[in-house]
Short mmCIF file of C-alpha atoms and ligand atoms in Angstrom, two decimals:
data_model
loop_
_atom_site.label_atom_id
_atom_site.label_comp_id
_atom_site.label_asym_id
_atom_site.label_seq_id
_atom_site.Cartn_x
_atom_site.Cartn_y
_atom_site.Cartn_z
CA MET O 1 132.49 90.07 81.96
CA ILE O 2 132.33 93.19 84.13
CA TYR O 3 129.52 92.37 86.49
CA PHE O 4 127.51 95.34 87.83
CA ASP O 5 124.31 93.41 88.60
CA ASN O 6 125.02 92.56 92.21
CA ALA O 7 121.65 93.89 93.41
CA ALA O 8 120.03 91.01 91.49
CA THR O 9 122.48 88.41 92.75
CA SER O 10 126.12 88.83 93.65
CA TRP O 11 128.84 87.47 91.38
CA PRO O 12 131.51 86.27 91.67
CA LYS O 13 131.21 84.63 95.06
CA PRO O 14 134.28 84.18 97.27
CA PRO O 15 135.96 80.94 96.06
CA GLU O 16 135.30 79.18 99.36
CA VAL O 17 131.55 79.30 98.68
CA ALA O 18 131.79 76.80 95.78
CA GLU O 19 134.54 74.85 97.58
CA THR O 20 132.37 74.44 100.69
CA MET O 21 129.37 73.38 98.59
CA HIS O 22 131.46 70.84 96.71
CA CYS O 23 132.93 69.44 99.94
CA PHE O 24 129.46 69.32 101.55
CA LEU O 25 128.00 67.33 98.65
CA ALA O 26 131.00 65.04 98.42
CA GLU O 27 131.37 64.29 102.13
CA LYS O 28 128.30 65.27 104.17
CA GLY O 29 125.39 65.32 101.74
CA ALA O 30 122.91 63.52 104.02
CA ASN O 31 119.64 65.03 105.20
CA PRO O 32 120.28 67.27 108.24
CA GLY O 33 118.00 66.76 111.25
CA ARG O 34 116.38 63.62 109.90
CA SER O 35 118.64 60.75 111.00
CA GLY O 36 121.07 59.89 113.79
CA HIS O 37 123.98 58.69 111.65
CA ARG O 38 127.24 60.61 111.47
CA MET O 39 126.67 62.05 108.02
CA SER O 40 123.28 63.47 108.97
CA LEU O 41 124.74 64.94 112.17
CA ALA O 42 127.64 66.46 110.22
CA ALA O 43 125.18 68.03 107.76
CA GLY O 44 123.12 69.31 110.71
CA LYS O 45 126.20 70.93 112.20
CA VAL O 46 126.88 72.82 108.94
CA VAL O 47 123.30 74.14 108.99
CA ASP O 48 123.57 75.11 112.67
CA ASP O 49 126.93 76.82 112.12
CA THR O 50 125.45 78.91 109.30
CA ARG O 51 122.52 79.87 111.54
CA ALA O 52 124.92 80.92 114.28
CA SER O 53 127.08 82.95 111.90
CA ILE O 54 124.04 84.82 110.55
CA ALA O 55 122.76 85.43 114.10
CA HIS O 56 126.13 86.90 115.00
CA LEU O 57 126.16 89.22 111.99
CA LEU O 58 122.70 90.64 112.75
CA SER O 59 122.93 90.71 116.58
CA ILE O 60 120.24 88.04 116.90
CA PRO O 61 120.49 86.69 120.44
CA ASP O 62 119.05 83.23 119.69
CA SER O 63 120.14 81.50 116.46
CA ASP O 64 116.99 79.30 116.48
CA ARG O 65 115.20 82.47 115.41
CA VAL O 66 117.08 82.36 112.07
CA ILE O 67 114.73 80.57 109.67
CA PHE O 68 116.05 79.39 106.30
CA THR O 69 113.95 80.30 103.27
CA LEU O 70 114.29 80.09 99.48
CA ASN O 71 115.11 83.77 99.01
CA ALA O 72 114.00 87.17 100.34
CA THR O 73 110.64 86.90 98.57
CA ASP O 74 109.85 83.64 100.38
CA ALA O 75 110.82 85.23 103.71
CA LEU O 76 108.64 88.30 103.02
CA ASN O 77 105.64 86.14 102.04
CA THR O 78 106.02 84.11 105.26
CA ALA O 79 106.26 87.31 107.31
CA ILE O 80 103.48 89.32 105.64
CA LYS O 81 100.92 86.54 105.20
CA GLY O 82 101.69 85.07 108.60
CA ALA O 83 101.41 88.33 110.51
CA LEU O 84 98.27 89.87 108.99
CA LYS O 85 94.70 88.92 109.90
CA PRO O 86 91.45 90.03 108.26
CA GLY O 87 90.56 93.54 109.39
CA ASP O 88 94.19 94.57 110.00
CA HIS O 89 95.70 97.76 108.66
CA VAL O 90 99.23 97.79 107.25
CA ILE O 91 101.56 100.67 106.47
CA THR O 92 104.18 100.48 103.75
CA THR O 93 106.02 102.92 101.47
CA SER O 94 106.01 103.90 97.82
CA MET O 95 109.56 102.49 97.33
CA GLU O 96 108.87 98.80 97.85
CA HIS O 97 109.78 95.85 95.68
CA ASN O 98 107.02 93.63 94.28
CA SER O 99 107.94 91.02 96.89
CA VAL O 100 106.25 93.35 99.39
CA THR O 101 103.59 95.00 97.23
CA ARG O 102 102.25 91.82 95.59
CA PRO O 103 101.60 89.85 98.81
CA LEU O 104 99.84 92.98 100.16
CA TYR O 105 97.84 93.34 96.94
CA GLY O 106 96.86 89.67 97.23
CA LEU O 107 95.40 90.41 100.69
CA ARG O 108 93.62 93.62 99.61
CA LYS O 109 90.09 92.23 100.08
CA VAL O 110 90.67 91.46 103.78
CA ILE O 111 93.12 94.13 104.98
CA SER O 112 93.48 97.89 104.55
CA LEU O 113 96.69 99.48 103.37
CA THR O 114 98.39 102.87 103.56
CA LYS O 115 101.28 103.45 101.16
CA VAL O 116 103.27 106.39 102.50
CA ARG O 117 104.58 108.47 99.61
CA CYS O 118 108.34 108.98 99.52
CA ALA O 119 110.11 112.06 98.10
CA PRO O 120 111.33 112.08 94.47
CA ASP O 121 114.81 110.94 95.62
CA GLY O 122 113.14 107.96 97.31
CA SER O 123 113.61 109.24 100.85
CA LEU O 124 111.03 108.72 103.56
CA GLU O 125 110.10 111.10 106.35
CA PRO O 126 109.54 108.83 109.40
CA GLY O 127 106.88 111.23 110.76
CA GLU O 128 104.70 110.23 107.77
CA ILE O 129 104.66 106.65 109.08
CA LYS O 130 103.61 107.90 112.52
CA LYS O 131 100.77 109.95 111.00
CA ALA O 132 99.47 106.87 109.15
CA VAL O 133 99.06 104.69 112.28
CA ARG O 134 95.42 103.80 113.02
CA ILE O 135 93.71 101.91 115.81
CA ASN O 136 93.78 98.67 113.78
CA THR O 137 97.33 99.03 112.40
CA ARG O 138 99.07 95.72 112.88
CA VAL O 139 102.09 95.76 110.56
CA ILE O 140 104.63 98.26 109.20
CA VAL O 141 106.70 96.89 106.32
CA VAL O 142 109.53 98.85 104.71
CA THR O 143 112.59 98.17 102.64
CA HIS O 144 115.91 99.00 104.29
CA ALA O 145 117.47 100.21 101.02
CA SER O 146 115.83 100.75 97.64
CA ASN O 147 116.89 98.36 94.90
CA VAL O 148 116.29 101.15 92.33
CA SER O 149 117.79 104.32 93.80
CA GLY O 150 119.92 103.00 96.66
CA THR O 151 118.03 105.29 99.08
CA VAL O 152 118.34 104.12 102.69
CA MET O 153 115.13 104.20 104.70
CA PRO O 154 115.04 105.48 108.31
CA VAL O 155 114.64 101.99 109.80
CA ARG O 156 116.07 102.93 113.18
CA GLU O 157 113.66 105.87 113.54
CA ILE O 158 110.67 103.75 112.52
CA GLY O 159 111.81 101.11 115.02
CA GLU O 160 111.68 103.82 117.70
CA LEU O 161 108.16 104.76 116.62
CA VAL O 162 106.86 101.19 116.89
CA ARG O 163 108.59 100.41 120.19
CA GLY O 164 106.08 99.37 122.83
CA LYS O 165 103.04 99.94 120.56
CA GLY O 166 102.21 96.31 119.79
CA LEU O 167 102.96 96.80 116.07
CA VAL O 168 104.83 94.23 113.99
CA PHE O 169 107.83 95.80 112.21
CA ILE O 170 108.91 93.94 109.05
CA VAL O 171 112.09 95.02 107.24
CA ASP O 172 113.12 93.93 103.75
CA ALA O 173 116.91 93.79 103.93
CA ALA O 174 117.40 92.49 100.38
CA GLN O 175 119.75 95.36 99.46
CA SER O 176 121.32 95.95 102.85
CA ALA O 177 122.26 92.57 104.35
CA GLY O 178 126.03 92.18 104.15
CA ILE O 179 126.45 95.89 103.36
CA LEU O 180 124.75 98.13 105.95
CA ASP O 181 124.80 97.63 109.72
CA ILE O 182 121.75 95.78 110.98
CA ASP O 183 121.07 95.14 114.65
CA VAL O 184 117.60 93.65 115.04
CA GLN O 185 117.43 94.44 118.75
CA ASP O 186 118.65 98.01 118.51
CA MET O 187 116.44 98.69 115.49
CA ASN O 188 113.42 97.03 117.11
CA ILE O 189 112.83 94.82 114.07
CA ASP O 190 110.35 91.95 114.52
CA LEU O 191 110.77 90.23 111.18
CA LEU O 192 113.79 90.70 108.93
CA ALA O 193 113.81 89.20 105.42
CA LEU O 194 117.08 88.70 103.62
CA PRO O 195 118.42 86.97 100.55
CA GLY O 196 121.42 84.69 101.02
CA HIS O 197 122.53 85.24 97.43
CA LYS O 198 123.22 89.00 97.29
CA GLY O 199 125.34 90.83 99.89
CA LEU O 200 125.79 87.72 102.03
CA MET O 201 127.51 86.11 99.01
CA GLY O 202 125.79 82.73 99.26
CA PRO O 203 124.36 80.82 96.29
CA PRO O 204 120.93 81.42 94.68
CA GLY O 205 118.11 79.53 96.40
CA THR O 206 119.05 80.76 99.87
CA GLY O 207 117.33 83.29 102.10
CA VAL O 208 116.58 83.96 105.75
CA LEU O 209 113.74 85.20 107.90
CA TYR O 210 114.64 86.42 111.37
CA MET O 211 111.68 85.98 113.68
CA GLY O 212 111.65 88.13 116.82
CA GLU O 213 110.24 87.10 120.18
CA ARG O 214 107.19 89.34 119.98
CA VAL O 215 105.77 87.52 116.94
CA ASN O 216 104.24 84.11 116.48
CA LEU O 217 103.25 83.68 112.84
CA ARG O 218 100.99 81.12 111.22
CA PRO O 219 103.40 78.87 109.32
CA PHE O 220 103.19 79.11 105.57
CA ARG O 221 104.06 75.41 105.08
CA GLU O 222 103.41 72.37 107.24
CA GLY O 223 104.94 68.91 107.09
CA GLY O 224 107.90 66.84 108.18
CA THR O 225 110.36 68.56 110.49
CA GLY O 226 112.35 65.54 111.72
CA SER O 227 111.02 66.18 115.26
CA HIS O 228 107.76 65.84 117.28
CA SER O 229 106.55 63.36 114.67
CA THR O 230 103.50 62.15 116.62
CA ASP O 231 102.08 65.66 116.97
CA PRO O 232 99.17 65.94 114.54
CA GLY O 233 99.98 69.59 113.82
CA GLN O 234 103.05 71.65 113.21
CA PRO O 235 105.47 71.72 116.21
CA GLU O 236 105.74 75.07 118.00
CA VAL O 237 109.55 74.83 118.36
CA LEU O 238 111.85 77.04 116.32
CA PRO O 239 113.27 76.83 113.75
CA GLU O 240 111.34 73.66 112.79
CA LYS O 241 107.94 75.38 112.91
CA TYR O 242 108.83 77.28 109.75
CA GLU O 243 111.21 74.81 108.09
CA SER O 244 109.08 71.88 106.92
CA GLY O 245 110.64 69.59 104.35
CA THR O 246 114.24 68.98 103.38
CA LEU O 247 116.39 72.09 103.61
CA ASN O 248 118.61 73.38 100.81
CA SER O 249 121.54 72.12 102.87
CA VAL O 250 124.15 72.47 100.13
CA GLY O 251 123.02 76.06 99.55
CA ILE O 252 123.08 76.75 103.28
CA ALA O 253 126.64 75.34 103.44
CA GLY O 254 127.65 77.82 100.71
CA LEU O 255 125.78 80.62 102.48
CA GLY O 256 127.72 79.86 105.66
CA ALA O 257 130.98 80.30 103.75
CA GLY O 258 129.67 83.57 102.25
CA VAL O 259 128.63 84.97 105.63
CA ASP O 260 131.94 83.92 107.17
CA PHE O 261 133.72 85.79 104.35
CA VAL O 262 131.64 88.92 105.05
CA ARG O 263 132.35 88.71 108.79
CA ARG O 264 136.04 88.03 108.30
CA THR O 265 136.46 90.87 105.80
CA GLY O 266 134.36 93.28 107.85
CA LEU O 267 131.10 94.95 106.91
CA ASN O 268 132.68 98.41 107.11
CA ILE O 269 135.52 97.43 104.73
CA ILE O 270 133.05 95.92 102.23
CA ARG O 271 130.68 98.88 102.46
CA GLU O 272 133.44 101.49 102.15
CA HIS O 273 134.82 99.80 99.02
CA GLU O 274 131.40 99.50 97.39
CA LEU O 275 130.40 103.06 98.29
CA GLU O 276 133.74 104.40 97.00
CA LEU O 277 132.98 102.76 93.64
CA THR O 278 129.47 104.23 93.75
CA ARG O 279 130.83 107.72 94.44
CA ARG O 280 133.43 107.34 91.68
CA PHE O 281 130.76 106.31 89.21
CA ILE O 282 128.38 109.13 90.17
CA GLU O 283 131.11 111.78 90.02
CA GLY O 284 132.22 110.53 86.61
CA ALA O 285 128.69 110.19 85.27
CA ASN O 286 127.82 113.70 86.41
CA ARG O 287 130.54 114.94 84.05
CA ILE O 288 128.97 113.19 81.05
CA ALA O 289 126.35 115.32 79.29
CA GLY O 290 123.06 113.50 78.92
CA ILE O 291 123.37 111.15 81.90
CA ARG O 292 120.74 111.71 84.54
CA ILE O 293 121.13 109.95 87.89
CA TYR O 294 118.16 109.30 90.16
CA GLY O 295 118.27 108.93 93.93
CA PRO O 296 119.93 110.49 96.96
CA GLY O 297 122.39 113.39 96.84
CA PRO O 298 126.14 113.04 97.47
CA GLN O 299 126.12 113.64 101.25
CA THR O 300 123.32 111.17 101.97
CA GLU O 301 123.67 107.60 103.26
CA ARG O 302 123.00 105.11 100.45
CA ALA O 303 123.41 101.53 99.26
CA PRO O 304 125.87 100.76 96.40
CA VAL O 305 123.09 100.83 93.80
CA VAL O 306 122.80 103.63 91.25
CA SER O 307 120.24 104.05 88.49
CA PHE O 308 120.40 106.43 85.58
CA LEU O 309 119.10 107.42 82.16
CA LEU O 310 120.98 108.31 79.04
CA GLU O 311 118.83 111.07 77.61
CA GLY O 312 117.50 110.37 74.13
CA LYS O 313 118.44 106.68 74.32
CA ASP O 314 116.17 103.74 74.99
CA THR O 315 116.97 102.26 78.41
CA GLY O 316 116.75 98.67 77.24
CA ALA O 317 119.01 99.42 74.28
CA VAL O 318 121.61 101.01 76.59
CA GLY O 319 121.60 97.89 78.79
CA GLY O 320 121.79 95.67 75.71
CA ALA O 321 124.64 97.67 74.18
CA LEU O 322 126.65 97.57 77.41
CA ASP O 323 126.29 93.78 77.39
CA LYS O 324 126.85 93.07 73.70
CA TRP O 325 129.45 95.67 72.75
CA TYR O 326 131.32 96.29 76.02
CA ASN O 327 130.94 93.12 78.09
CA ILE O 328 129.24 94.90 81.00
CA ALA O 329 126.39 93.14 82.83
CA CYS O 330 123.88 95.51 84.40
CA ARG O 331 120.11 95.63 84.70
CA ALA O 332 117.87 97.84 82.59
CA GLY O 333 114.12 98.11 83.11
CA LEU O 334 111.70 98.39 86.03
CA HIS O 335 113.60 96.28 88.60
CA CYS O 336 110.39 94.64 89.92
CA ALA O 337 109.55 97.86 91.73
CA PRO O 338 106.97 99.89 89.75
CA ASP O 339 105.97 101.97 92.79
CA ALA O 340 109.57 103.08 93.21
CA HIS O 341 109.62 104.17 89.55
CA ARG O 342 106.37 106.10 90.04
CA THR O 343 108.01 107.86 93.00
CA LEU O 344 111.15 108.69 91.03
CA GLY O 345 109.10 109.61 87.93
CA THR O 346 110.70 106.92 85.74
CA LEU O 347 107.88 104.45 85.11
CA GLU O 348 107.87 105.28 81.39
CA SER O 349 111.57 105.82 80.78
CA LYS O 350 112.71 102.93 83.04
CA LEU O 351 116.29 103.02 84.33
CA VAL O 352 119.69 101.43 83.80
CA ARG O 353 121.02 100.14 87.13
CA PHE O 354 124.63 99.52 88.16
CA SER O 355 125.13 97.75 91.50
CA PHE O 356 128.65 97.22 92.82
CA SER O 357 130.23 94.50 94.92
CA TYR O 358 133.39 94.03 96.93
CA PHE O 359 134.98 92.35 93.90
CA ASN O 360 134.50 95.28 91.51
CA THR O 361 137.39 97.68 90.92
CA PRO O 362 137.88 101.41 90.22
CA ASP O 363 139.25 100.49 86.77
CA GLU O 364 136.00 98.74 85.93
CA VAL O 365 134.07 101.86 86.93
CA ASP O 366 136.32 104.08 84.80
CA TYR O 367 135.93 101.73 81.84
CA SER O 368 132.13 101.77 82.20
CA LEU O 369 132.15 105.59 82.15
CA GLN O 370 134.18 105.53 78.95
CA CYS O 371 131.69 103.04 77.48
CA LEU O 372 128.75 105.26 78.41
CA ARG O 373 130.41 108.20 76.63
CA ASP O 374 130.74 105.96 73.60
CA VAL O 375 127.16 104.64 73.80
CA ARG O 376 125.87 108.21 73.94
CA GLU O 377 127.39 108.85 70.49
CA ARG O 378 126.29 105.61 68.81
CA ASP O 379 123.15 104.52 67.04
CA LEU O 380 121.54 101.75 69.13
CA ALA O 381 118.97 100.72 66.51
CA GLU O 382 120.42 97.24 66.08
CA ILE O 383 120.11 96.46 69.83
CA THR O 384 116.95 94.70 70.89
CA GLY O 385 115.68 93.14 74.11
CA GLY O 386 117.92 94.65 76.80
CA CYS O 387 115.01 95.45 79.13
CA ASN O 388 113.52 93.48 82.06
CA CYS O 389 110.08 94.76 82.89
C1 LIG W 401 114.38 95.38 97.71
C2 LIG W 401 114.20 93.94 97.32
N1 LIG W 401 113.34 93.18 98.00
C3 LIG W 401 113.16 91.88 97.71
C4 LIG W 401 113.83 91.28 96.69
C5 LIG W 401 113.61 89.85 96.39
O1 LIG W 401 114.76 89.11 96.65
P1 LIG W 401 114.88 87.58 96.18
O2 LIG W 401 115.27 87.61 94.75
O3 LIG W 401 115.93 87.00 97.07
O4 LIG W 401 113.56 86.95 96.41
C6 LIG W 401 114.73 92.03 95.93
C7 LIG W 401 115.44 91.43 94.79
O5 LIG W 401 116.14 92.03 94.06
C8 LIG W 401 114.93 93.39 96.27
O6 LIG W 401 115.80 94.14 95.59
#
């Protein structure tokens, strides 16, 4: 299978991810942080090492501020629902994933919301965020890179805008962690949500929330933390305050191996490879009549995600044909981001999305271009159900 669905979850993982998980379960599978025996301590060390490795990657000065979550959605829910109070105003953009827009929609009766409109290529003018700030603005939440168009948002500039203003800056790094440079201090980010299972190459069921020093959120869950057991309420210490219940320690072990792979290989080497494949695909696709690509132009910074239409063909059928006839896994549909499709003008047509990883090759890209030429000429009537909406 040629796998171009890395924006949903990355595959394959580096071999050491599964090896580390197997070894963890076989040798250290006790509950970390709950007991004093050697196996529990060994499991705790694996968890701590993963925290430290993630802190290093993101320039987080204190690894206790790395909170493990289920995925990016879980981290975003903890951040958004924990930071906002009734009467607060929040600013977001028209390119967000449902993991941002749905928690905000759920709070609509108690907060007010400004959705800053992005340009048709998905780009955001940071001045528009500044204009939207009100006296009661508490939170700004933006994605770092769009999961539909690959457009990179001006996170650094927004960080400059919020500096010293008492605003909470939340960044959704679902499509950038492990690919683009992120420095939470330099970018002035208060809360950073990331999946462990995409660019960081860990297994599904892993995610992270970085919690900066300026924020103190209401915890989303309360319960056993293995510490401060006589306190009637949730302990204030990090990371326990936000990590009630048994951790996904085997997943975190695999995530540690994934992050170590990313650090060892080098973010710039990974990014350059993935962006070279993206450029190769776009250049080739631009030579195929009937393919229309959405998103930033060639000279603009982007993530290795590219979405397109094959004119006159049903998007779901194109995705289905690529899977069934050509062994290519991609995603076709709305990508859980209807606002982004409204911005790009593709809510009705939907889009086929290719998203590349470090393990994809130029030959795979060239083959996919040949397949798209072929698909353009064929009748797709027999293909059903290729769309995720
Ligand atoms: C931009 C963006 N935000 C959030 C998410 C949610 O990530 P997860 O599946 O880890 O919850 C995704 C998933 O694709 C995404 O692309």
